[in-house]
Amino acid sequence: LLLLDEPAAGLRYQEKQALAALLRALREEGMSILLVEHDMDFVMGLVDRLVVMDFGERIAGGAPEAVQADPRVIEAYLGAA
């Protein structure tokens, strides 16, 4: 199990791409990865499933596409429409 806390923080685009490729390779080799990250573009292109938390509470979880469309996630991170 690999635990990572904000590994993409401060990285440039190409560095993030290299990190993502490394994490994908590790996952393909059977490693489990727990990733805490605020860069949603980085996360959405990398994970099979995710959990979204807001002020320490789980507000959504599942496939990236479903989580992005969840009204609770939209309200918490984009503001109410």
mmCIF file with all atom_site columns, C-alpha atoms in Angstrom:
data_model
loop_
_atom_site.group_PDB
_atom_site.id
_atom_site.type_symbol
_atom_site.label_atom_id
_atom_site.label_alt_id
_atom_site.label_comp_id
_atom_site.label_asym_id
_atom_site.label_entity_id
_atom_site.label_seq_id
_atom_site.pdbx_PDB_ins_code
_atom_site.Cartn_x
_atom_site.Cartn_y
_atom_site.Cartn_z
_atom_site.occupancy
_atom_site.B_iso_or_equiv
_atom_site.pdbx_formal_charge
_atom_site.auth_seq_id
_atom_site.auth_comp_id
_atom_site.auth_asym_id
_atom_site.auth_atom_id
_atom_site.pdbx_PDB_model_num
ATOM 1  C CA . LEU A 1 1  ? 0.000   0.000  0.000   1.00 0.00 ? 1  LEU A CA 1
ATOM 2  C CA . LEU A 1 2  ? 1.386   3.372  -1.056  1.00 0.00 ? 2  LEU A CA 1
ATOM 3  C CA . LEU A 1 3  ? 0.057   6.405  0.850   1.00 0.00 ? 3  LEU A CA 1
ATOM 4  C CA . LEU A 1 4  ? 0.540   9.777  -0.842  1.00 0.00 ? 4  LEU A CA 1
ATOM 5  C CA . ASP A 1 5  ? -0.434  13.202 0.492   1.00 0.00 ? 5  ASP A CA 1
ATOM 6  C CA . GLU A 1 6  ? -0.541  15.929 -2.171  1.00 0.00 ? 6  GLU A CA 1
ATOM 7  C CA . PRO A 1 7  ? 2.204   14.422 -4.359  1.00 0.00 ? 7  PRO A CA 1
ATOM 8  C CA . ALA A 1 8  ? 1.383   16.734 -7.287  1.00 0.00 ? 8  ALA A CA 1
ATOM 9  C CA . ALA A 1 9  ? 1.617   19.945 -5.246  1.00 0.00 ? 9  ALA A CA 1
ATOM 10 C CA . GLY A 1 10 ? 4.125   22.316 -6.796  1.00 0.00 ? 10 GLY A CA 1
ATOM 11 C CA . LEU A 1 11 ? 4.764   20.149 -9.846  1.00 0.00 ? 11 LEU A CA 1
ATOM 12 C CA . ARG A 1 12 ? 4.716   21.467 -13.397 1.00 0.00 ? 12 ARG A CA 1
ATOM 13 C CA . TYR A 1 13 ? 2.442   19.894 -16.013 1.00 0.00 ? 13 TYR A CA 1
ATOM 14 C CA . GLN A 1 14 ? 5.084   17.536 -17.435 1.00 0.00 ? 14 GLN A CA 1
ATOM 15 C CA . GLU A 1 15 ? 6.175   16.509 -13.947 1.00 0.00 ? 15 GLU A CA 1
ATOM 16 C CA . LYS A 1 16 ? 2.552   15.697 -13.075 1.00 0.00 ? 16 LYS A CA 1
ATOM 17 C CA . GLN A 1 17 ? 2.272   13.603 -16.232 1.00 0.00 ? 17 GLN A CA 1
ATOM 18 C CA . ALA A 1 18 ? 5.420   11.675 -15.283 1.00 0.00 ? 18 ALA A CA 1
ATOM 19 C CA . LEU A 1 19 ? 4.102   11.115 -11.754 1.00 0.00 ? 19 LEU A CA 1
ATOM 20 C CA . ALA A 1 20 ? 0.767   9.893  -13.123 1.00 0.00 ? 20 ALA A CA 1
ATOM 21 C CA . ALA A 1 21 ? 2.549   7.452  -15.445 1.00 0.00 ? 21 ALA A CA 1
ATOM 22 C CA . LEU A 1 22 ? 4.580   6.108  -12.524 1.00 0.00 ? 22 LEU A CA 1
ATOM 23 C CA . LEU A 1 23 ? 1.477   5.682  -10.359 1.00 0.00 ? 23 LEU A CA 1
ATOM 24 C CA . ARG A 1 24 ? -0.349  3.885  -13.186 1.00 0.00 ? 24 ARG A CA 1
ATOM 25 C CA . ALA A 1 25 ? 2.612   1.524  -13.621 1.00 0.00 ? 25 ALA A CA 1
ATOM 26 C CA . LEU A 1 26 ? 2.663   0.756  -9.900  1.00 0.00 ? 26 LEU A CA 1
ATOM 27 C CA . ARG A 1 27 ? -1.081  0.108  -9.928  1.00 0.00 ? 27 ARG A CA 1
ATOM 28 C CA . GLU A 1 28 ? -0.735  -2.232 -12.916 1.00 0.00 ? 28 GLU A CA 1
ATOM 29 C CA . GLU A 1 29 ? 1.856   -4.183 -10.914 1.00 0.00 ? 29 GLU A CA 1
ATOM 30 C CA . GLY A 1 30 ? -0.765  -4.714 -8.210  1.00 0.00 ? 30 GLY A CA 1
ATOM 31 C CA . MET A 1 31 ? 0.066   -1.951 -5.753  1.00 0.00 ? 31 MET A CA 1
ATOM 32 C CA . SER A 1 32 ? -2.804  -0.274 -3.913  1.00 0.00 ? 32 SER A CA 1
ATOM 33 C CA . ILE A 1 33 ? -2.530  3.506  -3.754  1.00 0.00 ? 33 ILE A CA 1
ATOM 34 C CA . LEU A 1 34 ? -4.284  5.887  -1.379  1.00 0.00 ? 34 LEU A CA 1
ATOM 35 C CA . LEU A 1 35 ? -3.977  9.394  -2.774  1.00 0.00 ? 35 LEU A CA 1
ATOM 36 C CA . VAL A 1 36 ? -4.929  12.633 -1.014  1.00 0.00 ? 36 VAL A CA 1
ATOM 37 C CA . GLU A 1 37 ? -4.904  15.349 -3.661  1.00 0.00 ? 37 GLU A CA 1
ATOM 38 C CA . HIS A 1 38 ? -6.656  18.646 -4.423  1.00 0.00 ? 38 HIS A CA 1
ATOM 39 C CA . ASP A 1 39 ? -5.685  18.797 -8.117  1.00 0.00 ? 39 ASP A CA 1
ATOM 40 C CA . MET A 1 40 ? -8.907  17.399 -9.570  1.00 0.00 ? 40 MET A CA 1
ATOM 41 C CA . ASP A 1 41 ? -7.628  17.229 -13.157 1.00 0.00 ? 41 ASP A CA 1
ATOM 42 C CA . PHE A 1 42 ? -4.746  15.086 -11.931 1.00 0.00 ? 42 PHE A CA 1
ATOM 43 C CA . VAL A 1 43 ? -7.038  12.882 -9.844  1.00 0.00 ? 43 VAL A CA 1
ATOM 44 C CA . MET A 1 44 ? -9.784  12.399 -12.432 1.00 0.00 ? 44 MET A CA 1
ATOM 45 C CA . GLY A 1 45 ? -7.340  11.185 -15.056 1.00 0.00 ? 45 GLY A CA 1
ATOM 46 C CA . LEU A 1 46 ? -5.737  8.711  -12.691 1.00 0.00 ? 46 LEU A CA 1
ATOM 47 C CA . VAL A 1 47 ? -8.270  6.920  -10.518 1.00 0.00 ? 47 VAL A CA 1
ATOM 48 C CA . ASP A 1 48 ? -10.923 4.227  -10.971 1.00 0.00 ? 48 ASP A CA 1
ATOM 49 C CA . ARG A 1 49 ? -12.889 5.411  -7.963  1.00 0.00 ? 49 ARG A CA 1
ATOM 50 C CA . LEU A 1 50 ? -12.626 8.184  -5.423  1.00 0.00 ? 50 LEU A CA 1
ATOM 51 C CA . VAL A 1 51 ? -14.089 9.631  -2.255  1.00 0.00 ? 51 VAL A CA 1
ATOM 52 C CA . VAL A 1 52 ? -14.759 13.349 -1.869  1.00 0.00 ? 52 VAL A CA 1
ATOM 53 C CA . MET A 1 53 ? -14.663 14.902 1.567   1.00 0.00 ? 53 MET A CA 1
ATOM 54 C CA . ASP A 1 54 ? -15.824 18.318 2.711   1.00 0.00 ? 54 ASP A CA 1
ATOM 55 C CA . PHE A 1 55 ? -14.792 19.560 6.157   1.00 0.00 ? 55 PHE A CA 1
ATOM 56 C CA . GLY A 1 56 ? -13.895 16.021 7.229   1.00 0.00 ? 56 GLY A CA 1
ATOM 57 C CA . GLU A 1 57 ? -17.143 14.415 6.072   1.00 0.00 ? 57 GLU A CA 1
ATOM 58 C CA . ARG A 1 58 ? -17.580 12.050 3.139   1.00 0.00 ? 58 ARG A CA 1
ATOM 59 C CA . ILE A 1 59 ? -20.001 13.668 0.706   1.00 0.00 ? 59 ILE A CA 1
ATOM 60 C CA . ALA A 1 60 ? -19.588 11.435 -2.360  1.00 0.00 ? 60 ALA A CA 1
ATOM 61 C CA . GLY A 1 61 ? -17.818 8.396  -3.686  1.00 0.00 ? 61 GLY A CA 1
ATOM 62 C CA . GLY A 1 62 ? -17.635 6.219  -6.769  1.00 0.00 ? 62 GLY A CA 1
ATOM 63 C CA . ALA A 1 63 ? -16.479 6.501  -10.360 1.00 0.00 ? 63 ALA A CA 1
ATOM 64 C CA . PRO A 1 64 ? -14.931 9.855  -11.343 1.00 0.00 ? 64 PRO A CA 1
ATOM 65 C CA . GLU A 1 65 ? -17.728 10.678 -13.816 1.00 0.00 ? 65 GLU A CA 1
ATOM 66 C CA . ALA A 1 66 ? -20.442 10.083 -11.218 1.00 0.00 ? 66 ALA A CA 1
ATOM 67 C CA . VAL A 1 67 ? -18.633 12.043 -8.521  1.00 0.00 ? 67 VAL A CA 1
ATOM 68 C CA . GLN A 1 68 ? -18.084 15.041 -10.817 1.00 0.00 ? 68 GLN A CA 1
ATOM 69 C CA . ALA A 1 69 ? -21.829 15.168 -11.504 1.00 0.00 ? 69 ALA A CA 1
ATOM 70 C CA . ASP A 1 70 ? -22.861 14.786 -7.853  1.00 0.00 ? 70 ASP A CA 1
ATOM 71 C CA . PRO A 1 71 ? -24.751 17.919 -6.710  1.00 0.00 ? 71 PRO A CA 1
ATOM 72 C CA . ARG A 1 72 ? -23.096 17.786 -3.271  1.00 0.00 ? 72 ARG A CA 1
ATOM 73 C CA . VAL A 1 73 ? -19.641 17.899 -4.853  1.00 0.00 ? 73 VAL A CA 1
ATOM 74 C CA . ILE A 1 74 ? -20.650 20.715 -7.191  1.00 0.00 ? 74 ILE A CA 1
ATOM 75 C CA . GLU A 1 75 ? -22.064 22.736 -4.293  1.00 0.00 ? 75 GLU A CA 1
ATOM 76 C CA . ALA A 1 76 ? -19.078 22.119 -1.993  1.00 0.00 ? 76 ALA A CA 1
ATOM 77 C CA . TYR A 1 77 ? -16.373 22.850 -4.552  1.00 0.00 ? 77 TYR A CA 1
ATOM 78 C CA . LEU A 1 78 ? -18.015 25.105 -7.135  1.00 0.00 ? 78 LEU A CA 1
ATOM 79 C CA . GLY A 1 79 ? -20.685 26.842 -5.090  1.00 0.00 ? 79 GLY A CA 1
ATOM 80 C CA . ALA A 1 80 ? -24.446 26.506 -5.461  1.00 0.00 ? 80 ALA A CA 1
ATOM 81 C CA . ALA A 1 81 ? -25.817 27.329 -8.905  1.00 0.00 ? 81 ALA A CA 1
#
